């Protein structure tokens, strides 16, 4: 190793995701197991600038694996977006004698980690914590499975009223520019279609859906829409239906932050725990500027540049599966 790591810092950044606490617990206990001190950094990168840091012992992470959200809190930090702000964060790390950092978050969080690591030659390992499942190089991200189950449960409830009133429901799910929650949520909940940004650039999904005989054998239908400027979101799609297909009675439901809450699923707890241990192992192996991912059930190290810059492709076979079973 080029540097002996005696103390590791851990922070969560960006949108919260179920399983973040399981990851914090795993990082903390794995570090302590390896004789490394741990410091928890509150409110993400902002906490590095404002010095909101606490030494963590194993009891600090007791009884948190089942909790949603993040005990370390999370916050946006405009100051950290500047070189001066990152310099201040680095000086805090040095002053606190933190030799390496584990960052848990999505693409924005890992972008910040990459800049801090490059500008100050500082060892950082990232964990993919986002319900969007949009980070390249990992089959699944921490929080995605729980959010998907939440979407499924919500759609199951909405279907009861959709059937009673013979309506066309457009349900908006999170994902920003990624359609993983919408597509897999549609399959899992038995929805009739999914409108996702990955396909909207190629064709008019709404027109195709209706012109191919949509609802010909059903008195109610549910369509999941990924929130995105590309898709227009559920409200945008519904407004278009009212204008172009006035024969349909349309309703909109936006699930919003419901998708972020709740206790993490078994899969997310296991995934977060495996990744937390792998993060400490990577630092002990002198790895830096990498995100811990999982591919075919095996832990992998993905360079930050790859994880952030490359678009994660949607599985086109799943689109065909949805078309077949939604007849």
mmCIF file of C-alpha atoms in Angstrom:
data_model
loop_
_atom_site.group_PDB
_atom_site.id
_atom_site.type_symbol
_atom_site.label_atom_id
_atom_site.label_comp_id
_atom_site.label_asym_id
_atom_site.label_seq_id
_atom_site.Cartn_x
_atom_site.Cartn_y
_atom_site.Cartn_z
ATOM 1 C CA UNK A 1 0.000 0.000 0.000
ATOM 2 C CA UNK A 2 1.141 3.512 -0.816
ATOM 3 C CA UNK A 3 -0.587 4.884 2.285
ATOM 4 C CA UNK A 4 -1.429 3.300 5.625
ATOM 5 C CA UNK A 5 -5.092 3.908 6.360
ATOM 6 C CA UNK A 6 -5.766 4.423 10.051
ATOM 7 C CA UNK A 7 -9.083 6.259 9.805
ATOM 8 C CA UNK A 8 -11.921 6.151 7.263
ATOM 9 C CA UNK A 9 -14.704 8.694 6.833
ATOM 10 C CA UNK A 10 -18.174 7.766 5.573
ATOM 11 C CA UNK A 11 -20.910 10.039 4.227
ATOM 12 C CA UNK A 12 -24.206 9.834 2.362
ATOM 13 C CA UNK A 13 -25.037 12.353 -0.326
ATOM 14 C CA UNK A 14 -27.800 13.246 -2.760
ATOM 15 C CA UNK A 15 -31.244 11.654 -2.600
ATOM 16 C CA UNK A 16 -31.721 9.158 0.210
ATOM 17 C CA UNK A 17 -32.226 5.499 -0.668
ATOM 18 C CA UNK A 18 -33.397 2.550 1.444
ATOM 19 C CA UNK A 19 -30.333 0.534 2.427
ATOM 20 C CA UNK A 20 -28.040 3.499 3.040
ATOM 21 C CA UNK A 21 -28.087 2.755 6.765
ATOM 22 C CA UNK A 22 -27.188 -0.868 6.100
ATOM 23 C CA UNK A 23 -24.221 0.393 4.064
ATOM 24 C CA UNK A 24 -23.121 2.790 6.827
ATOM 25 C CA UNK A 25 -23.313 -0.078 9.312
ATOM 26 C CA UNK A 26 -21.295 -2.380 7.084
ATOM 27 C CA UNK A 27 -18.576 0.184 6.330
ATOM 28 C CA UNK A 28 -18.257 1.047 10.021
ATOM 29 C CA UNK A 29 -18.066 -2.495 11.314
ATOM 30 C CA UNK A 30 -15.826 -3.726 8.514
ATOM 31 C CA UNK A 31 -13.380 -0.900 9.164
ATOM 32 C CA UNK A 32 -13.339 -1.569 12.911
ATOM 33 C CA UNK A 33 -12.869 -5.296 12.237
ATOM 34 C CA UNK A 34 -9.752 -4.369 10.257
ATOM 35 C CA UNK A 35 -8.396 -2.120 12.996
ATOM 36 C CA UNK A 36 -9.377 1.140 11.290
ATOM 37 C CA UNK A 37 -11.089 4.038 13.077
ATOM 38 C CA UNK A 38 -14.283 5.428 11.555
ATOM 39 C CA UNK A 39 -15.721 8.926 11.451
ATOM 40 C CA UNK A 40 -19.262 9.645 10.330
ATOM 41 C CA UNK A 41 -19.728 12.833 8.330
ATOM 42 C CA UNK A 42 -23.182 14.381 8.638
ATOM 43 C CA UNK A 43 -25.128 16.058 5.803
ATOM 44 C CA UNK A 44 -22.940 14.873 2.971
ATOM 45 C CA UNK A 45 -20.309 17.148 1.484
ATOM 46 C CA UNK A 46 -21.719 20.087 3.403
ATOM 47 C CA UNK A 47 -20.655 18.352 6.603
ATOM 48 C CA UNK A 48 -17.066 18.301 5.349
ATOM 49 C CA UNK A 49 -17.141 22.049 4.909
ATOM 50 C CA UNK A 50 -18.951 22.786 8.198
ATOM 51 C CA UNK A 51 -17.015 20.077 10.098
ATOM 52 C CA UNK A 52 -20.061 18.047 11.219
ATOM 53 C CA UNK A 53 -18.059 14.930 12.044
ATOM 54 C CA UNK A 54 -18.355 12.316 14.797
ATOM 55 C CA UNK A 55 -16.233 9.305 15.622
ATOM 56 C CA UNK A 56 -18.240 6.124 15.135
ATOM 57 C CA UNK A 57 -18.001 3.010 17.253
ATOM 58 C CA UNK A 58 -19.825 -0.239 16.581
ATOM 59 C CA UNK A 59 -22.694 0.863 18.850
ATOM 60 C CA UNK A 60 -23.306 3.945 16.677
ATOM 61 C CA UNK A 61 -24.594 1.663 13.952
ATOM 62 C CA UNK A 62 -26.525 -0.784 16.122
ATOM 63 C CA UNK A 63 -30.193 -1.322 15.244
ATOM 64 C CA UNK A 64 -30.099 0.681 12.006
ATOM 65 C CA UNK A 65 -30.015 -2.014 9.305
ATOM 66 C CA UNK A 66 -33.830 -2.032 9.143
ATOM 67 C CA UNK A 67 -34.254 1.743 9.018
ATOM 68 C CA UNK A 68 -34.975 3.705 5.873
ATOM 69 C CA UNK A 69 -33.309 7.025 5.067
ATOM 70 C CA UNK A 70 -29.841 7.731 6.433
ATOM 71 C CA UNK A 71 -28.717 8.370 10.013
ATOM 72 C CA UNK A 72 -25.927 10.557 8.604
ATOM 73 C CA UNK A 73 -28.498 12.800 6.886
ATOM 74 C CA UNK A 74 -27.965 14.204 3.424
ATOM 75 C CA UNK A 75 -27.919 17.703 1.958
ATOM 76 C CA UNK A 76 -27.123 19.586 -1.225
ATOM 77 C CA UNK A 77 -23.978 21.718 -1.123
ATOM 78 C CA UNK A 78 -23.445 24.355 -3.785
ATOM 79 C CA UNK A 79 -20.144 25.363 -2.206
ATOM 80 C CA UNK A 80 -18.700 21.893 -2.794
ATOM 81 C CA UNK A 81 -19.296 22.335 -6.525
ATOM 82 C CA UNK A 82 -16.440 24.866 -6.569
ATOM 83 C CA UNK A 83 -12.704 24.091 -6.376
ATOM 84 C CA UNK A 84 -12.505 26.352 -3.326
ATOM 85 C CA UNK A 85 -15.224 24.406 -1.550
ATOM 86 C CA UNK A 86 -13.548 21.091 -2.320
ATOM 87 C CA UNK A 87 -10.256 22.491 -1.043
ATOM 88 C CA UNK A 88 -11.992 23.370 2.217
ATOM 89 C CA UNK A 89 -13.449 19.843 2.406
ATOM 90 C CA UNK A 90 -10.008 18.332 1.843
ATOM 91 C CA UNK A 91 -8.516 20.490 4.582
ATOM 92 C CA UNK A 92 -11.213 19.250 6.955
ATOM 93 C CA UNK A 93 -10.351 15.642 6.100
ATOM 94 C CA UNK A 94 -6.679 16.327 6.824
ATOM 95 C CA UNK A 95 -7.440 18.152 10.041
ATOM 96 C CA UNK A 96 -9.620 15.280 11.232
ATOM 97 C CA UNK A 97 -6.889 12.771 10.276
ATOM 98 C CA UNK A 98 -9.264 10.940 7.911
ATOM 99 C CA UNK A 99 -7.042 8.995 5.513
ATOM 100 C CA UNK A 100 -9.734 7.795 3.069
ATOM 101 C CA UNK A 101 -13.405 8.355 2.344
ATOM 102 C CA UNK A 102 -16.399 6.154 1.488
ATOM 103 C CA UNK A 103 -19.161 8.046 -0.340
ATOM 104 C CA UNK A 104 -22.654 6.522 -0.622
ATOM 105 C CA UNK A 105 -24.857 8.123 -3.268
ATOM 106 C CA UNK A 106 -25.818 8.498 -6.920
ATOM 107 C CA UNK A 107 -24.135 9.969 -9.968
ATOM 108 C CA UNK A 108 -23.962 13.530 -8.602
ATOM 109 C CA UNK A 109 -22.386 12.298 -5.372
ATOM 110 C CA UNK A 110 -19.843 10.187 -7.225
ATOM 111 C CA UNK A 111 -19.061 13.092 -9.554
ATOM 112 C CA UNK A 112 -18.163 15.158 -6.492
ATOM 113 C CA UNK A 113 -16.095 12.270 -5.125
ATOM 114 C CA UNK A 114 -14.202 11.968 -8.392
ATOM 115 C CA UNK A 115 -13.333 15.682 -8.453
ATOM 116 C CA UNK A 116 -12.200 15.704 -4.823
ATOM 117 C CA UNK A 117 -10.079 12.582 -5.362
ATOM 118 C CA UNK A 118 -8.453 13.941 -8.531
ATOM 119 C CA UNK A 119 -7.766 17.462 -7.304
ATOM 120 C CA UNK A 120 -6.155 16.361 -4.045
ATOM 121 C CA UNK A 121 -4.851 12.861 -4.812
ATOM 122 C CA UNK A 122 -7.128 11.507 -2.111
ATOM 123 C CA UNK A 123 -8.380 7.884 -1.817
ATOM 124 C CA UNK A 124 -12.161 7.604 -2.191
ATOM 125 C CA UNK A 125 -14.391 4.593 -2.828
ATOM 126 C CA UNK A 126 -18.043 5.022 -3.787
ATOM 127 C CA UNK A 127 -21.111 2.898 -3.124
ATOM 128 C CA UNK A 128 -24.041 3.200 -5.574
ATOM 129 C CA UNK A 129 -26.903 4.408 -3.403
ATOM 130 C CA UNK A 130 -29.842 5.481 -5.587
ATOM 131 C CA UNK A 131 -33.348 4.203 -6.255
ATOM 132 C CA UNK A 132 -32.948 5.127 -9.940
ATOM 133 C CA UNK A 133 -30.608 2.177 -10.695
ATOM 134 C CA UNK A 134 -28.930 4.385 -13.315
ATOM 135 C CA UNK A 135 -25.226 3.934 -12.527
ATOM 136 C CA UNK A 136 -23.193 2.139 -15.164
ATOM 137 C CA UNK A 137 -21.141 -0.903 -14.188
ATOM 138 C CA UNK A 138 -23.449 -2.389 -11.581
ATOM 139 C CA UNK A 139 -26.465 -4.615 -12.181
ATOM 140 C CA UNK A 140 -28.351 -3.021 -9.306
ATOM 141 C CA UNK A 141 -27.968 -0.083 -6.920
ATOM 142 C CA UNK A 142 -28.703 0.188 -3.205
ATOM 143 C CA UNK A 143 -32.349 1.192 -2.743
ATOM 144 C CA UNK A 144 -33.659 0.162 -6.144
ATOM 145 C CA UNK A 145 -35.228 -3.144 -5.073
ATOM 146 C CA UNK A 146 -37.069 -1.533 -2.158
ATOM 147 C CA UNK A 147 -38.338 1.328 -4.341
ATOM 148 C CA UNK A 148 -39.504 -1.151 -6.972
ATOM 149 C CA UNK A 149 -41.487 -3.059 -4.356
ATOM 150 C CA UNK A 150 -43.009 0.206 -3.150
ATOM 151 C CA UNK A 151 -44.065 1.091 -6.703
ATOM 152 C CA UNK A 152 -45.639 -2.347 -7.102
ATOM 153 C CA UNK A 153 -47.592 -2.035 -3.841
ATOM 154 C CA UNK A 154 -48.868 1.450 -4.761
ATOM 155 C CA UNK A 155 -49.965 0.368 -8.235
ATOM 156 C CA UNK A 156 -51.798 -2.618 -6.744
ATOM 157 C CA UNK A 157 -53.842 -0.189 -4.640
ATOM 158 C CA UNK A 158 -54.517 2.191 -7.517
ATOM 159 C CA UNK A 159 -55.717 -0.679 -9.715
ATOM 160 C CA UNK A 160 -58.665 -1.250 -7.379
ATOM 161 C CA UNK A 161 -60.055 2.221 -7.996
ATOM 162 C CA UNK A 162 -59.074 2.186 -11.689
ATOM 163 C CA UNK A 163 -61.135 -0.964 -12.200
ATOM 164 C CA UNK A 164 -64.100 0.424 -10.247
ATOM 165 C CA UNK A 165 -64.321 3.586 -12.338
ATOM 166 C CA UNK A 166 -63.141 2.284 -15.746
ATOM 167 C CA UNK A 167 -60.422 4.855 -16.036
ATOM 168 C CA UNK A 168 -57.023 5.196 -17.665
ATOM 169 C CA UNK A 169 -54.459 5.906 -14.948
ATOM 170 C CA UNK A 170 -51.031 7.408 -15.635
ATOM 171 C CA UNK A 171 -48.767 6.790 -12.651
ATOM 172 C CA UNK A 172 -45.513 8.732 -12.452
ATOM 173 C CA UNK A 173 -42.499 7.095 -10.836
ATOM 174 C CA UNK A 174 -39.038 8.422 -10.092
ATOM 175 C CA UNK A 175 -35.961 7.702 -12.148
ATOM 176 C CA UNK A 176 -35.134 11.083 -13.634
ATOM 177 C CA UNK A 177 -33.715 10.128 -17.037
ATOM 178 C CA UNK A 178 -33.808 6.362 -16.416
ATOM 179 C CA UNK A 179 -36.779 4.072 -16.993
ATOM 180 C CA UNK A 180 -35.818 1.113 -14.799
ATOM 181 C CA UNK A 181 -38.449 1.745 -12.111
ATOM 182 C CA UNK A 182 -41.173 2.430 -14.676
ATOM 183 C CA UNK A 183 -40.460 -0.583 -16.877
ATOM 184 C CA UNK A 184 -39.890 -3.176 -14.177
ATOM 185 C CA UNK A 185 -42.631 -1.663 -12.031
ATOM 186 C CA UNK A 186 -45.053 -2.079 -14.928
ATOM 187 C CA UNK A 187 -44.122 -5.740 -15.361
ATOM 188 C CA UNK A 188 -44.294 -6.476 -11.628
ATOM 189 C CA UNK A 189 -47.671 -4.778 -11.141
ATOM 190 C CA UNK A 190 -49.336 -6.043 -14.306
ATOM 191 C CA UNK A 191 -49.615 -2.557 -15.809
ATOM 192 C CA UNK A 192 -50.539 -2.242 -19.461
ATOM 193 C CA UNK A 193 -47.585 -0.121 -20.556
ATOM 194 C CA UNK A 194 -44.567 1.941 -19.500
ATOM 195 C CA UNK A 195 -43.434 5.220 -21.027
ATOM 196 C CA UNK A 196 -39.697 5.637 -20.511
ATOM 197 C CA UNK A 197 -37.118 8.199 -21.701
ATOM 198 C CA UNK A 198 -34.801 5.620 -23.293
ATOM 199 C CA UNK A 199 -37.445 4.880 -25.956
ATOM 200 C CA UNK A 200 -39.115 8.298 -26.236
ATOM 201 C CA UNK A 201 -36.214 9.567 -28.310
ATOM 202 C CA UNK A 202 -36.834 6.791 -30.835
ATOM 203 C CA UNK A 203 -40.627 6.770 -31.232
ATOM 204 C CA UNK A 204 -43.936 8.129 -30.003
ATOM 205 C CA UNK A 205 -44.725 5.637 -27.255
ATOM 206 C CA UNK A 206 -48.177 7.034 -26.494
ATOM 207 C CA UNK A 207 -49.354 6.926 -30.118
ATOM 208 C CA UNK A 208 -47.973 3.422 -30.586
ATOM 209 C CA UNK A 209 -49.649 2.225 -27.410
ATOM 210 C CA UNK A 210 -53.103 3.451 -28.405
ATOM 211 C CA UNK A 211 -52.894 2.715 -32.116
ATOM 212 C CA UNK A 212 -51.944 -0.919 -31.553
ATOM 213 C CA UNK A 213 -55.284 -1.606 -29.925
ATOM 214 C CA UNK A 214 -54.644 -0.370 -26.399
ATOM 215 C CA UNK A 215 -57.556 -1.193 -24.055
ATOM 216 C CA UNK A 216 -59.472 -3.101 -26.726
ATOM 217 C CA UNK A 217 -60.244 -5.886 -24.265
ATOM 218 C CA UNK A 218 -60.103 -3.973 -20.959
ATOM 219 C CA UNK A 219 -62.334 -1.513 -19.170
ATOM 220 C CA UNK A 220 -59.480 0.087 -17.220
ATOM 221 C CA UNK A 221 -55.774 0.493 -17.781
ATOM 222 C CA UNK A 222 -52.668 1.577 -15.922
ATOM 223 C CA UNK A 223 -49.574 3.079 -17.535
ATOM 224 C CA UNK A 224 -46.361 3.852 -15.643
ATOM 225 C CA UNK A 225 -44.494 6.986 -16.738
ATOM 226 C CA UNK A 226 -40.904 7.804 -15.811
ATOM 227 C CA UNK A 227 -40.455 11.364 -14.565
ATOM 228 C CA UNK A 228 -38.414 13.073 -17.258
ATOM 229 C CA UNK A 229 -38.398 16.098 -19.504
ATOM 230 C CA UNK A 230 -38.219 13.620 -22.366
ATOM 231 C CA UNK A 231 -41.444 11.789 -21.463
ATOM 232 C CA UNK A 232 -43.199 14.893 -20.153
ATOM 233 C CA UNK A 233 -44.076 13.041 -16.966
ATOM 234 C CA UNK A 234 -47.519 11.688 -16.143
ATOM 235 C CA UNK A 235 -49.166 15.122 -16.269
ATOM 236 C CA UNK A 236 -47.713 15.867 -19.702
ATOM 237 C CA UNK A 237 -48.815 12.514 -21.095
ATOM 238 C CA UNK A 238 -52.300 12.863 -19.582
ATOM 239 C CA UNK A 239 -52.779 16.330 -21.066
ATOM 240 C CA UNK A 240 -51.872 14.987 -24.462
ATOM 241 C CA UNK A 241 -54.386 12.140 -24.144
ATOM 242 C CA UNK A 242 -57.148 14.586 -23.224
ATOM 243 C CA UNK A 243 -56.457 16.544 -26.410
ATOM 244 C CA UNK A 244 -55.784 13.731 -28.869
ATOM 245 C CA UNK A 245 -57.891 10.888 -27.432
ATOM 246 C CA UNK A 246 -60.830 12.548 -25.632
ATOM 247 C CA UNK A 247 -62.737 9.244 -25.459
ATOM 248 C CA UNK A 248 -60.589 8.168 -22.503
ATOM 249 C CA UNK A 249 -61.329 9.239 -18.938
ATOM 250 C CA UNK A 250 -57.876 9.995 -17.567
ATOM 251 C CA UNK A 251 -56.467 10.251 -14.049
ATOM 252 C CA UNK A 252 -52.923 10.962 -12.834
ATOM 253 C CA UNK A 253 -51.127 9.762 -9.719
ATOM 254 C CA UNK A 254 -47.584 10.898 -8.851
ATOM 255 C CA UNK A 255 -45.949 8.567 -6.326
ATOM 256 C CA UNK A 256 -43.156 11.019 -5.503
ATOM 257 C CA UNK A 257 -41.241 10.553 -2.269
ATOM 258 C CA UNK A 258 -43.296 7.544 -1.248
ATOM 259 C CA UNK A 259 -40.744 5.629 -3.303
ATOM 260 C CA UNK A 260 -37.820 6.710 -1.135
ATOM 261 C CA UNK A 261 -39.294 5.791 2.240
ATOM 262 C CA UNK A 262 -39.805 2.505 4.096
ATOM 263 C CA UNK A 263 -37.582 -0.165 5.594
ATOM 264 C CA UNK A 264 -35.189 -1.672 3.014
ATOM 265 C CA UNK A 265 -35.915 -5.065 1.498
ATOM 266 C CA UNK A 266 -33.805 -8.127 2.287
ATOM 267 C CA UNK A 267 -32.081 -7.765 -1.080
ATOM 268 C CA UNK A 268 -31.101 -4.141 -0.380
ATOM 269 C CA UNK A 269 -29.836 -4.988 3.103
ATOM 270 C CA UNK A 270 -27.699 -7.828 1.755
ATOM 271 C CA UNK A 271 -26.439 -5.763 -1.197
ATOM 272 C CA UNK A 272 -25.527 -2.783 0.996
ATOM 273 C CA UNK A 273 -23.769 -5.013 3.499
ATOM 274 C CA UNK A 274 -21.716 -6.776 0.819
ATOM 275 C CA UNK A 275 -20.772 -3.467 -0.785
ATOM 276 C CA UNK A 276 -19.789 -1.881 2.534
ATOM 277 C CA UNK A 277 -17.369 -4.705 3.304
ATOM 278 C CA UNK A 278 -16.045 -4.534 -0.266
ATOM 279 C CA UNK A 279 -15.409 -0.787 0.078
ATOM 280 C CA UNK A 280 -13.064 -1.309 3.030
ATOM 281 C CA UNK A 281 -11.388 -4.252 1.271
ATOM 282 C CA UNK A 282 -10.810 -2.024 -1.776
ATOM 283 C CA UNK A 283 -9.181 0.707 0.309
ATOM 284 C CA UNK A 284 -6.966 -1.857 2.013
ATOM 285 C CA UNK A 285 -5.941 -3.047 -1.466
ATOM 286 C CA UNK A 286 -4.976 0.545 -2.362
ATOM 287 C CA UNK A 287 -7.924 1.021 -4.706
ATOM 288 C CA UNK A 288 -9.099 4.580 -5.263
ATOM 289 C CA UNK A 289 -11.458 6.474 -7.549
ATOM 290 C CA UNK A 290 -13.657 3.401 -7.925
ATOM 291 C CA UNK A 291 -17.296 2.573 -7.312
ATOM 292 C CA UNK A 292 -18.162 -0.805 -5.846
ATOM 293 C CA UNK A 293 -20.574 -2.574 -8.189
ATOM 294 C CA UNK A 294 -22.093 -5.989 -8.580
ATOM 295 C CA UNK A 295 -22.209 -7.942 -11.835
ATOM 296 C CA UNK A 296 -23.613 -11.458 -12.068
ATOM 297 C CA UNK A 297 -23.598 -11.615 -8.252
ATOM 298 C CA UNK A 298 -19.861 -10.814 -8.113
ATOM 299 C CA UNK A 299 -18.343 -7.674 -6.588
ATOM 300 C CA UNK A 300 -16.531 -5.482 -9.148
ATOM 301 C CA UNK A 301 -14.566 -2.204 -9.052
ATOM 302 C CA UNK A 302 -15.798 0.373 -11.558
ATOM 303 C CA UNK A 303 -13.753 3.548 -12.220
ATOM 304 C CA UNK A 304 -15.705 6.676 -11.306
ATOM 305 C CA UNK A 305 -15.372 7.982 -14.868
ATOM 306 C CA UNK A 306 -17.082 4.880 -16.265
ATOM 307 C CA UNK A 307 -19.843 4.744 -13.660
ATOM 308 C CA UNK A 308 -20.762 8.401 -14.136
ATOM 309 C CA UNK A 309 -20.230 9.101 -17.833
ATOM 310 C CA UNK A 310 -21.558 5.926 -19.441
ATOM 311 C CA UNK A 311 -25.313 5.509 -19.857
ATOM 312 C CA UNK A 312 -26.707 2.324 -18.358
ATOM 313 C CA UNK A 313 -28.695 0.534 -21.085
ATOM 314 C CA UNK A 314 -32.258 -0.634 -20.567
ATOM 315 C CA UNK A 315 -32.960 -4.309 -21.247
ATOM 316 C CA UNK A 316 -34.921 -4.262 -24.525
ATOM 317 C CA UNK A 317 -36.159 -7.800 -23.949
ATOM 318 C CA UNK A 318 -38.168 -6.524 -20.992
ATOM 319 C CA UNK A 319 -40.016 -4.088 -23.265
ATOM 320 C CA UNK A 320 -41.094 -6.962 -25.467
ATOM 321 C CA UNK A 321 -42.084 -8.977 -22.409
ATOM 322 C CA UNK A 322 -44.342 -6.151 -21.246
ATOM 323 C CA UNK A 323 -45.974 -5.872 -24.687
ATOM 324 C CA UNK A 324 -46.707 -9.599 -24.771
ATOM 325 C CA UNK A 325 -48.246 -9.916 -21.310
ATOM 326 C CA UNK A 326 -50.274 -6.674 -21.408
ATOM 327 C CA UNK A 327 -52.719 -7.882 -24.071
#
